[in-house]
Short mmCIF file of C-alpha atoms and ligand atoms in Angstrom, two decimals:
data_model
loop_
_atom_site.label_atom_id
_atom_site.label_comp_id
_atom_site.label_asym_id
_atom_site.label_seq_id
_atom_site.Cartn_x
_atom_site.Cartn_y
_atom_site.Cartn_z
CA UNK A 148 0.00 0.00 0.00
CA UNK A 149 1.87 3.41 -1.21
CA UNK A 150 1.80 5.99 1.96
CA UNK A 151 0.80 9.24 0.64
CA UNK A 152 1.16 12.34 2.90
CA UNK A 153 -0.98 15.42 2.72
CA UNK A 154 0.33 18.93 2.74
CA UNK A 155 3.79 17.88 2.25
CA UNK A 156 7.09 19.54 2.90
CA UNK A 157 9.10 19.70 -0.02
CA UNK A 158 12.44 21.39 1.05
CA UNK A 159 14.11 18.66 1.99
CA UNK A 160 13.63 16.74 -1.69
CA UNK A 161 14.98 20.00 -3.17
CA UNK A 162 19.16 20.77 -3.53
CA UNK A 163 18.17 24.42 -3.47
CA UNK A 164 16.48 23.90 -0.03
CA UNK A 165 13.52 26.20 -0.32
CA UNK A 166 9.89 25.15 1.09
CA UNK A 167 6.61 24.72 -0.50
CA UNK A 168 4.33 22.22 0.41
CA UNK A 169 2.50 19.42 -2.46
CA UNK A 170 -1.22 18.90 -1.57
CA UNK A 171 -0.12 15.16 -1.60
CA UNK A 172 3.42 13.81 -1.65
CA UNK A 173 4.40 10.11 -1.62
CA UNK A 174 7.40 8.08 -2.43
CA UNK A 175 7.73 5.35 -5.44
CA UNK A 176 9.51 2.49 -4.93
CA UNK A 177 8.07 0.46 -7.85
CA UNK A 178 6.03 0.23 -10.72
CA UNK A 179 3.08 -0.75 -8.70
CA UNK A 180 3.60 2.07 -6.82
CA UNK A 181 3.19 4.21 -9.59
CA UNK A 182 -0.09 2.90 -10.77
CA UNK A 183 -1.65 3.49 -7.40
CA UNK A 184 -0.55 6.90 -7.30
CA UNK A 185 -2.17 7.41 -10.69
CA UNK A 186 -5.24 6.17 -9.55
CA UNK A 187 -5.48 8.39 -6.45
CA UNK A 188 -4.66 11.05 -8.50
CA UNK A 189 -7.52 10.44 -10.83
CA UNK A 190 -9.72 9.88 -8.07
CA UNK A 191 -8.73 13.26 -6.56
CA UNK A 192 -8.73 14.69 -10.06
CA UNK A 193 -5.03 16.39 -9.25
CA UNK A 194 -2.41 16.68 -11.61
CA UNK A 195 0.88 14.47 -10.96
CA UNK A 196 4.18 15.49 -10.33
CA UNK A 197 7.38 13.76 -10.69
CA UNK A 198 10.20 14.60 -8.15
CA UNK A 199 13.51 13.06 -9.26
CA UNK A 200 16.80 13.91 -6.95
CA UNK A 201 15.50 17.80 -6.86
CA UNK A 202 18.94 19.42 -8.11
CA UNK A 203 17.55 20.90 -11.48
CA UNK A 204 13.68 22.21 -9.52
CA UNK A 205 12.94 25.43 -7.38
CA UNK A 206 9.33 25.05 -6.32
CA UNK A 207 8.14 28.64 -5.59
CA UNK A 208 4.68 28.58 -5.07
CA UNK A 209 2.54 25.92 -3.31
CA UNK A 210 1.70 22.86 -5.51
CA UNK A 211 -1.86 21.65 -6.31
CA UNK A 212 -0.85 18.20 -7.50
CA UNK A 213 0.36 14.59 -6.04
CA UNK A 214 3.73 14.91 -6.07
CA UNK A 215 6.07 11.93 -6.16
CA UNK A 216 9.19 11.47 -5.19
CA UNK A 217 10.85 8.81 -8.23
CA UNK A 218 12.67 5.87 -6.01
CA UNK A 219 12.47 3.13 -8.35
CA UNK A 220 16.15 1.76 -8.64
CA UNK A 221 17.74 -1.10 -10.59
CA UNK A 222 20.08 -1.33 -13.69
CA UNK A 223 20.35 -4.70 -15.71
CA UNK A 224 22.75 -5.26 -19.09
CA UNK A 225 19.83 -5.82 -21.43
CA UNK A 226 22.05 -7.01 -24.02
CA UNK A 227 25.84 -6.84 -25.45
CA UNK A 228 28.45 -7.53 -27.75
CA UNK A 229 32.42 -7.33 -28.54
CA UNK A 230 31.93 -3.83 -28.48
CA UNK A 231 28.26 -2.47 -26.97
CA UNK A 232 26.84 -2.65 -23.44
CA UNK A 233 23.03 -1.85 -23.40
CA UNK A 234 22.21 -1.19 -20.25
CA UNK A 235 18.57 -0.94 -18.75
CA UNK A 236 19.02 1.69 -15.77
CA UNK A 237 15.18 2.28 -13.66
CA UNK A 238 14.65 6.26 -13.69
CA UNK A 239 14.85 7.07 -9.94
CA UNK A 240 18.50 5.47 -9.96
CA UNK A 241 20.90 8.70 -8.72
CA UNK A 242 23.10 9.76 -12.09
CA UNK A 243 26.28 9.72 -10.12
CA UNK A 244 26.08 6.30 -8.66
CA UNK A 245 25.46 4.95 -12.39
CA UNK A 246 28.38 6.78 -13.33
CA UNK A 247 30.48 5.36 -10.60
CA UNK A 248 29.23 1.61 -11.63
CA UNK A 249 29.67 2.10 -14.98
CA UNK A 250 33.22 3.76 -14.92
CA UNK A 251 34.03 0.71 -12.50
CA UNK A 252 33.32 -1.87 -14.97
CA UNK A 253 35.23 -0.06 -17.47
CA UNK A 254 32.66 0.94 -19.96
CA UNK A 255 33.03 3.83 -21.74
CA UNK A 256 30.70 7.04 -22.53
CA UNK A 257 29.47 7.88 -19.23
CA UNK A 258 33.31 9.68 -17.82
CA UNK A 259 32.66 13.36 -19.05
CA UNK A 260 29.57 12.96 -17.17
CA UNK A 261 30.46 12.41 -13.62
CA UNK A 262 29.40 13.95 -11.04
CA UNK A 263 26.34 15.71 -11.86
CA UNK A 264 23.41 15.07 -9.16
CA UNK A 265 20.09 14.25 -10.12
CA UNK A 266 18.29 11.05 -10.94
CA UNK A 267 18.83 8.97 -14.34
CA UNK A 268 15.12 9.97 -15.61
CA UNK A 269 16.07 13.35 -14.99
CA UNK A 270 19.07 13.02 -17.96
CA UNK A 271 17.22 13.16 -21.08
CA UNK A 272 14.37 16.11 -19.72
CA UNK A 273 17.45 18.41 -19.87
CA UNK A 274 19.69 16.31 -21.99
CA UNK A 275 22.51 17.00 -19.55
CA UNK A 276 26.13 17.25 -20.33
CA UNK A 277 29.17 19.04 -19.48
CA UNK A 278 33.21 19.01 -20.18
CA UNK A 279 32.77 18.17 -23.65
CA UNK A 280 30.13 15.39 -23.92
CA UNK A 281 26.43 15.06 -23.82
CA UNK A 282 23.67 12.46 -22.55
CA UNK A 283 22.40 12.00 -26.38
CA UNK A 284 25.89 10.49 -26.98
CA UNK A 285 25.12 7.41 -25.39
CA UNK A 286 21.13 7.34 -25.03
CA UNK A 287 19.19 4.46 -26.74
CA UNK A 288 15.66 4.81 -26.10
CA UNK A 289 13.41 5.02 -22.42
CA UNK A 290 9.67 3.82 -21.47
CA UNK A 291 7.50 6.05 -20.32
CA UNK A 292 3.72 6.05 -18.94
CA UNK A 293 1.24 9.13 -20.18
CA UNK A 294 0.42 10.66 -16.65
CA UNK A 295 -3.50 10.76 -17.93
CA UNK A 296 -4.04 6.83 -19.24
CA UNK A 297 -1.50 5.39 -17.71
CA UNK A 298 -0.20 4.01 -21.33
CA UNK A 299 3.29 2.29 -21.84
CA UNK A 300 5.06 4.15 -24.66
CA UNK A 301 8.61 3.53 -25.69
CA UNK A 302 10.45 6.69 -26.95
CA UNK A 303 13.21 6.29 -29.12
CA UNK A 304 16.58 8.87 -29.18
CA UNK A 305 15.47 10.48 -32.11
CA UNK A 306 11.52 10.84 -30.47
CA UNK A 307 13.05 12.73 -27.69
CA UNK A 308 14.26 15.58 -29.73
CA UNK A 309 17.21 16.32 -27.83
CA UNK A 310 19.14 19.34 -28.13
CA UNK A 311 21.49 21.43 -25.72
CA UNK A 312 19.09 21.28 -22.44
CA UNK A 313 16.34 20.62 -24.03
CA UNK A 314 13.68 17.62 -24.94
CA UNK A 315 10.57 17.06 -26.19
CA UNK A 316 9.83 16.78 -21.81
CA UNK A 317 10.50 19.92 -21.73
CA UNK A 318 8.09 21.10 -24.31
CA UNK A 319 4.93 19.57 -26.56
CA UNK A 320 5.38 16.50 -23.64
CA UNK A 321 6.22 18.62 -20.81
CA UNK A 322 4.11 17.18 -17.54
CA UNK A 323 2.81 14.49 -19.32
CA UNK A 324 4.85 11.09 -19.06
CA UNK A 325 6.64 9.26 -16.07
CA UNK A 326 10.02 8.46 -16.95
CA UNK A 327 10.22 4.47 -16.17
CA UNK A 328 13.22 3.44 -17.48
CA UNK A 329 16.09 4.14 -20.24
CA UNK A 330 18.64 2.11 -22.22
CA UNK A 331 21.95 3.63 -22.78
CA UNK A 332 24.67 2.77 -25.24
CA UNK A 333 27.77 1.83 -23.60
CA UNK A 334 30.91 1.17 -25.51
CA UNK A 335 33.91 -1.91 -24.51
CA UNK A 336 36.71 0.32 -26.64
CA UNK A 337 36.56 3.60 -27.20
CA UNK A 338 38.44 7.10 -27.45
CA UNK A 339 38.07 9.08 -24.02
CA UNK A 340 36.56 12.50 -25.08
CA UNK A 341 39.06 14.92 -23.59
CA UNK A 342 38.43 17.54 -25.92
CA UNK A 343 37.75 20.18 -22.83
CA UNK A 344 40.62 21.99 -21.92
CA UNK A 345 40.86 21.13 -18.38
CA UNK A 346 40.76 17.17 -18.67
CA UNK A 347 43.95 17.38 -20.77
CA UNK A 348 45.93 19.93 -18.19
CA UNK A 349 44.96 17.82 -15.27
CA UNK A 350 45.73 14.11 -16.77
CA UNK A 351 49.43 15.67 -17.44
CA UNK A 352 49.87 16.96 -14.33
CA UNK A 353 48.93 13.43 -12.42
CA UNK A 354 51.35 11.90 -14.91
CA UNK A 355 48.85 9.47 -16.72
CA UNK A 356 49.46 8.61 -20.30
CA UNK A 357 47.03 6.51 -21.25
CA UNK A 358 43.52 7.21 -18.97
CA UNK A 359 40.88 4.84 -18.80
CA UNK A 360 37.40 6.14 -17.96
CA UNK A 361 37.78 6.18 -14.26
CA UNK A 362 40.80 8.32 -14.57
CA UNK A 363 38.37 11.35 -16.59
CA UNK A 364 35.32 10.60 -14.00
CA UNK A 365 37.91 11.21 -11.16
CA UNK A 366 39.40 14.85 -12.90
CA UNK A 367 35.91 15.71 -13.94
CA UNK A 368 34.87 15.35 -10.14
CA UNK A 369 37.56 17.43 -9.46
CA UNK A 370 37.22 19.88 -11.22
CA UNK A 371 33.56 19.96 -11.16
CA UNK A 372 34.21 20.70 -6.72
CA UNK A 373 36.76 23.53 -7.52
CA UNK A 374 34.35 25.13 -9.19
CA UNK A 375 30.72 23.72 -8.28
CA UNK A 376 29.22 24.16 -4.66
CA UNK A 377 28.31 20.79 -2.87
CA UNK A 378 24.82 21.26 -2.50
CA UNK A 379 25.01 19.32 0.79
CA UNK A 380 26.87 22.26 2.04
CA UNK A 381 25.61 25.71 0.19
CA UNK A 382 22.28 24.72 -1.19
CA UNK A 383 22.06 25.29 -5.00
CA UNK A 384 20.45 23.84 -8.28
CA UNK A 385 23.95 23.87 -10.00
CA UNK A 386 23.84 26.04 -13.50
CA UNK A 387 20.62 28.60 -12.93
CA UNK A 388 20.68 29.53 -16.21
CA UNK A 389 21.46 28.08 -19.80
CA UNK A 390 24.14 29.76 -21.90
CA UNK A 391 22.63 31.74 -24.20
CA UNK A 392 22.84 31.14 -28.04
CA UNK A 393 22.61 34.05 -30.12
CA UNK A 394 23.20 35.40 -33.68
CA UNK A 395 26.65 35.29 -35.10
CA UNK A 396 26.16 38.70 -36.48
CA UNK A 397 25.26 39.91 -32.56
CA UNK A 398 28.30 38.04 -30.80
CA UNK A 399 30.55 39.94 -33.71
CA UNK A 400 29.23 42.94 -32.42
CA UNK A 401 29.43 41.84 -28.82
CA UNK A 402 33.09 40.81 -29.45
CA UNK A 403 33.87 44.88 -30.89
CA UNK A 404 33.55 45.92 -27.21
CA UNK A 405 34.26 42.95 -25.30
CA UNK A 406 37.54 41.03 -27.63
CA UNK A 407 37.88 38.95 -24.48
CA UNK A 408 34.22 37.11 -25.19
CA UNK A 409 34.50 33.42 -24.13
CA UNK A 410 32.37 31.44 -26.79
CA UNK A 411 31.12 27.67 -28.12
CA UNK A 412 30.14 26.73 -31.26
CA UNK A 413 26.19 26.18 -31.47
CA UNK A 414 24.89 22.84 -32.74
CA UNK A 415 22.23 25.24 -34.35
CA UNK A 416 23.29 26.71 -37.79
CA UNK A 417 24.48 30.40 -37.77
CA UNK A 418 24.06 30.70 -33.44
CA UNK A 419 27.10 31.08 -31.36
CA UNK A 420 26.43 30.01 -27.02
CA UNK A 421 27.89 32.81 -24.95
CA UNK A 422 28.75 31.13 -21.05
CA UNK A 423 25.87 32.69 -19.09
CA UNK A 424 28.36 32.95 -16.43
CA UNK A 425 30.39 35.25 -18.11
CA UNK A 426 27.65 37.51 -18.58
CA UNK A 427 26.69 37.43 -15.10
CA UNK A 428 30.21 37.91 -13.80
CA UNK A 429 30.48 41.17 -16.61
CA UNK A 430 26.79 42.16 -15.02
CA UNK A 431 28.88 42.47 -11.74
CA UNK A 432 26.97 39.46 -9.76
CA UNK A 433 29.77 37.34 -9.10
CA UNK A 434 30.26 36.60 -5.71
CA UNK A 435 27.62 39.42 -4.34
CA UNK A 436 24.93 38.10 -1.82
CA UNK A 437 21.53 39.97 -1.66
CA UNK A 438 20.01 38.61 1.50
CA UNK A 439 19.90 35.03 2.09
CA UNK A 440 20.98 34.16 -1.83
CA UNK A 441 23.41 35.68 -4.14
CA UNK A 442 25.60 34.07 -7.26
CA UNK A 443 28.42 31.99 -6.16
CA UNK A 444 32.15 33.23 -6.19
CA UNK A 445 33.75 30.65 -8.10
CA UNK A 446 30.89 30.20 -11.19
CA UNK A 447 28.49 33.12 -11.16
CA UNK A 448 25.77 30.71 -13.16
CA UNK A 449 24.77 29.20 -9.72
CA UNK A 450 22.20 30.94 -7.77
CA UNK A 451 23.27 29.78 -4.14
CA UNK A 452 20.90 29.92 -1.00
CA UNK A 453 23.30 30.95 1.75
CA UNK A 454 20.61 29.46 4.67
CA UNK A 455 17.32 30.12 4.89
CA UNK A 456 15.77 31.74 1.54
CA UNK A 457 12.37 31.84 0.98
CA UNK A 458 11.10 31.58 -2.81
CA UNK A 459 10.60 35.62 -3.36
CA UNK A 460 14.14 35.50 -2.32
CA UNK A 461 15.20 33.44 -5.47
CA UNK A 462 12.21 35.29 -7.56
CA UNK A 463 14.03 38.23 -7.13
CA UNK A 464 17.58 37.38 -7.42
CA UNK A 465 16.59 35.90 -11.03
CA UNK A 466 14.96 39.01 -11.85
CA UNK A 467 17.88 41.36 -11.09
CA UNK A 468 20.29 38.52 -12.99
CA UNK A 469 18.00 38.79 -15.82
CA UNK A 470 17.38 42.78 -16.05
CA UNK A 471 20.93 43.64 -15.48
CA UNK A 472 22.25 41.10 -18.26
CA UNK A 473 19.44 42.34 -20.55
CA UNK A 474 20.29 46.05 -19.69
CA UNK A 475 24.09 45.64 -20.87
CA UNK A 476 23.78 43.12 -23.37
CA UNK A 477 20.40 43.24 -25.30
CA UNK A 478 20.64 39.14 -24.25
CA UNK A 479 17.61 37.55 -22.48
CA UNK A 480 18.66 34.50 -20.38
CA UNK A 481 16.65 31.61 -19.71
CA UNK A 482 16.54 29.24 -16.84
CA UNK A 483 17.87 26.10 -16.85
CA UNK A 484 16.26 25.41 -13.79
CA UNK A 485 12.22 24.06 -13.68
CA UNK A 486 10.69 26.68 -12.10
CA UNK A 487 7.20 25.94 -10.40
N1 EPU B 122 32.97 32.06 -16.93
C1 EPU B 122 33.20 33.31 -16.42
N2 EPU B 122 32.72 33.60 -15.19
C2 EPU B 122 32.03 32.70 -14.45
C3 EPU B 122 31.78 31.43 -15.00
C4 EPU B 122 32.26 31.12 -16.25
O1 EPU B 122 33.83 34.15 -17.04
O2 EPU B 122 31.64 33.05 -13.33
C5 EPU B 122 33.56 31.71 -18.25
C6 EPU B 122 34.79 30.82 -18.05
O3 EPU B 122 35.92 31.58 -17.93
C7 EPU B 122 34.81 29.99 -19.28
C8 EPU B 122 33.36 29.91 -19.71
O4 EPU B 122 32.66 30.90 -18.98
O5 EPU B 122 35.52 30.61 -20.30
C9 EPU B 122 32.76 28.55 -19.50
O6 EPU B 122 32.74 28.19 -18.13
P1 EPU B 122 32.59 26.67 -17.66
O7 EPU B 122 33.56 25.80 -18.37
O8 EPU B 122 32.62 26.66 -16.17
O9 EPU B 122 31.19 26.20 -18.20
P2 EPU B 122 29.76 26.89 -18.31
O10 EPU B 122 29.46 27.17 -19.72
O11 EPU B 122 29.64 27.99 -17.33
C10 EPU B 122 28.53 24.62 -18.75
C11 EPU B 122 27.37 23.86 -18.17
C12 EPU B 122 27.76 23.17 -16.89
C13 EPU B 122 28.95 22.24 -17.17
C14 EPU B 122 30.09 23.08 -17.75
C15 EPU B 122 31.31 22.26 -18.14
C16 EPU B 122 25.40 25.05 -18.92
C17 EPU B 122 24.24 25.91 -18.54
N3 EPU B 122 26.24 24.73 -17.95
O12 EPU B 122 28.82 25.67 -17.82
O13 EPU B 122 26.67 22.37 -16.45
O14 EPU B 122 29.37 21.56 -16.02
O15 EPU B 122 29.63 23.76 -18.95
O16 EPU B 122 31.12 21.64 -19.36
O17 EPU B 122 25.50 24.66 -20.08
C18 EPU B 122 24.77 22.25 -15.01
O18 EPU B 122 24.08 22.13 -16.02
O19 EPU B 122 24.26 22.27 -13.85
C19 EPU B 122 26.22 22.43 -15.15
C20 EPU B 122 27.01 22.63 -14.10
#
């Protein structure tokens, strides 16, 4: 019998730490679990909500809906051969401890992305990715259920429509599926990606020639805490906001009075991706506290509560981000973080 709670706490499910309370919470364990909820939720006539590990969600309002926290754990090789690993992982599995399995059995695609928090259904709402690789690299296909019929429907990679934080979850889907499972594509033999700068410096200063994925998961985790609060410690949803991506004819421009302009090449044709953080460091938020929140000192891109910030408190702070970047660059940023 799933326990469901009414008028629910949700800080502590939250990396950012800030309260709101969920007309009904409860906690999934299983797929059982799941098909209960649905049908209290239907009874109720409330709209669900799915909870993974909390790092990439700042609830600031009250929520009208069952909300459920996604336990359902369990990874399985589903099949394999000389050179592929296809491996089953359940959605409320945390990222990093699939990392850390799958970097111990010496597969390889998984390395660049160590250390993010978050749970494995979270990966392809946001596509995640960092120091030079990206979920879509090494995602097969996921079930889902439809929230409203409760309907089984496998979504392949293409289906999902990922691009740079971004999914089909994020738009025409958005709200409406439970993240089950996924498969990902593992490889036996491969080339390490090591294509961002840092990976390179840091493997030649520990002296190793010839890394094997565990080697990049352990510099990525480093370098990922030099620069990255532990949300344990200084509650935060890591990057607030996505880099922007804007016209090549505007950065040109841009570049006139700023030569120094840190930029990436856009997957989308003619768009260059400024580093949000840059802009907000430029803006003059790096570091600077306003209350109980403020942008952190080592990566300006991560909106930090400093102990005990209320939403209007992070309302606000993303307002002055957002007005002061506008104001000296004509660039609107977006949040990478699920606002409710
Ligand atoms: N920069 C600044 N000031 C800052 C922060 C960054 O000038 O305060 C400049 C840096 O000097 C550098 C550039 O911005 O030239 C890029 O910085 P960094 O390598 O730290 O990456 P990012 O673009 O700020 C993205 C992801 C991160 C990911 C890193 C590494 C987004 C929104 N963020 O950040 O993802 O770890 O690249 O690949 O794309 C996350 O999504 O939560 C996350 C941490």
């Amino acid at each position: 019998m799933l326990k469901i709670f009414k008028k629910h706490d949700l800080a502590p499910y939250l990396t950012m730490k800030v309260g709101a309370k969920a007309e009904y919470f409860a906690v999934l364990k299983n797929k059982a679990d799941f098909f209960e909820a649905l049908d209290f939720a239907k009874k109720k006539s409330l709209p669900i909500f799915i909870l993974g590990g909390g790092s990439n969600t700042v609830i600031v309002k009250n929520i009208k809906a069952l909300v459920l926290k996604n336990k359902i754990e369990g990874k399985k090789i589903k099949k394999e051969n000389s050179r592929e690993i296809y491996l089953e992982v359940m959605s409320g599995e945390s990222w990093m401890r699939l990392v850390n399995y799958s970097v111990s059995q010496g597969f390889y695609g998984l390395e660049n992305l160590a250390s993010i928090y978050g749970t494995v259904g979270a990966a392809p709402i946001q596509n995640i990715g960092a120091y030079g690789a990206e979920f879509s690299q090494v995602f097969d296909s996921l079930i889902a259920y439809d929230l409203k019929t409760g309907r089984e429907k496998i979504f392949s990679a293409k289906e999902c429509e990922l691009g740079y934080r971004d999914s089909i979850f994020k738009r025409k889907a958005k709200g409406k599926y439970f993240i089950y499972s996924l498969v990902l594509k593992l490889k036996k033999k491969a080339k390490l990606n090591l294509s961002y700068g840092a990976i390179g410096e840091e493997m030649k200063k520990r002296g190793i020639k010839n890394p094997e994925p565990k080697d990049v998961a352990q510099v990525v985790h480093q370098i990922r805490s030099s620069k990255l609060p532990n949300p344990a410690v200084l509650p935060n949803s890591g990057s607030f906001f996505k880099n922007p991506e804007i016209k090549n004819s505007v950065f040109l421009n841009l570049q006139k009075t700023y030569p120094e302009i840190p930029f990436f090449t856009s997957a989308k044709k003619g768009m260059i991706k400024i580093p949000a953080g840059w802009l907000i460091e430029k803006a003059g938020f790096k570091g600077k506290v306003f209350g109980p929140v403020g942008m952190y000192e080592w990566q300006a891109l991560i909106l930090v509560n400093y102990g005990g910030a209320k939403a209007w408190d992070i309302v606000k702070m993303i307002e002055r981000v957002k007005k002061e970047v506008k104001k000296r660059f004509a660039i609107d940023l977006e949040a990478e973080v699920n606002i409710i």
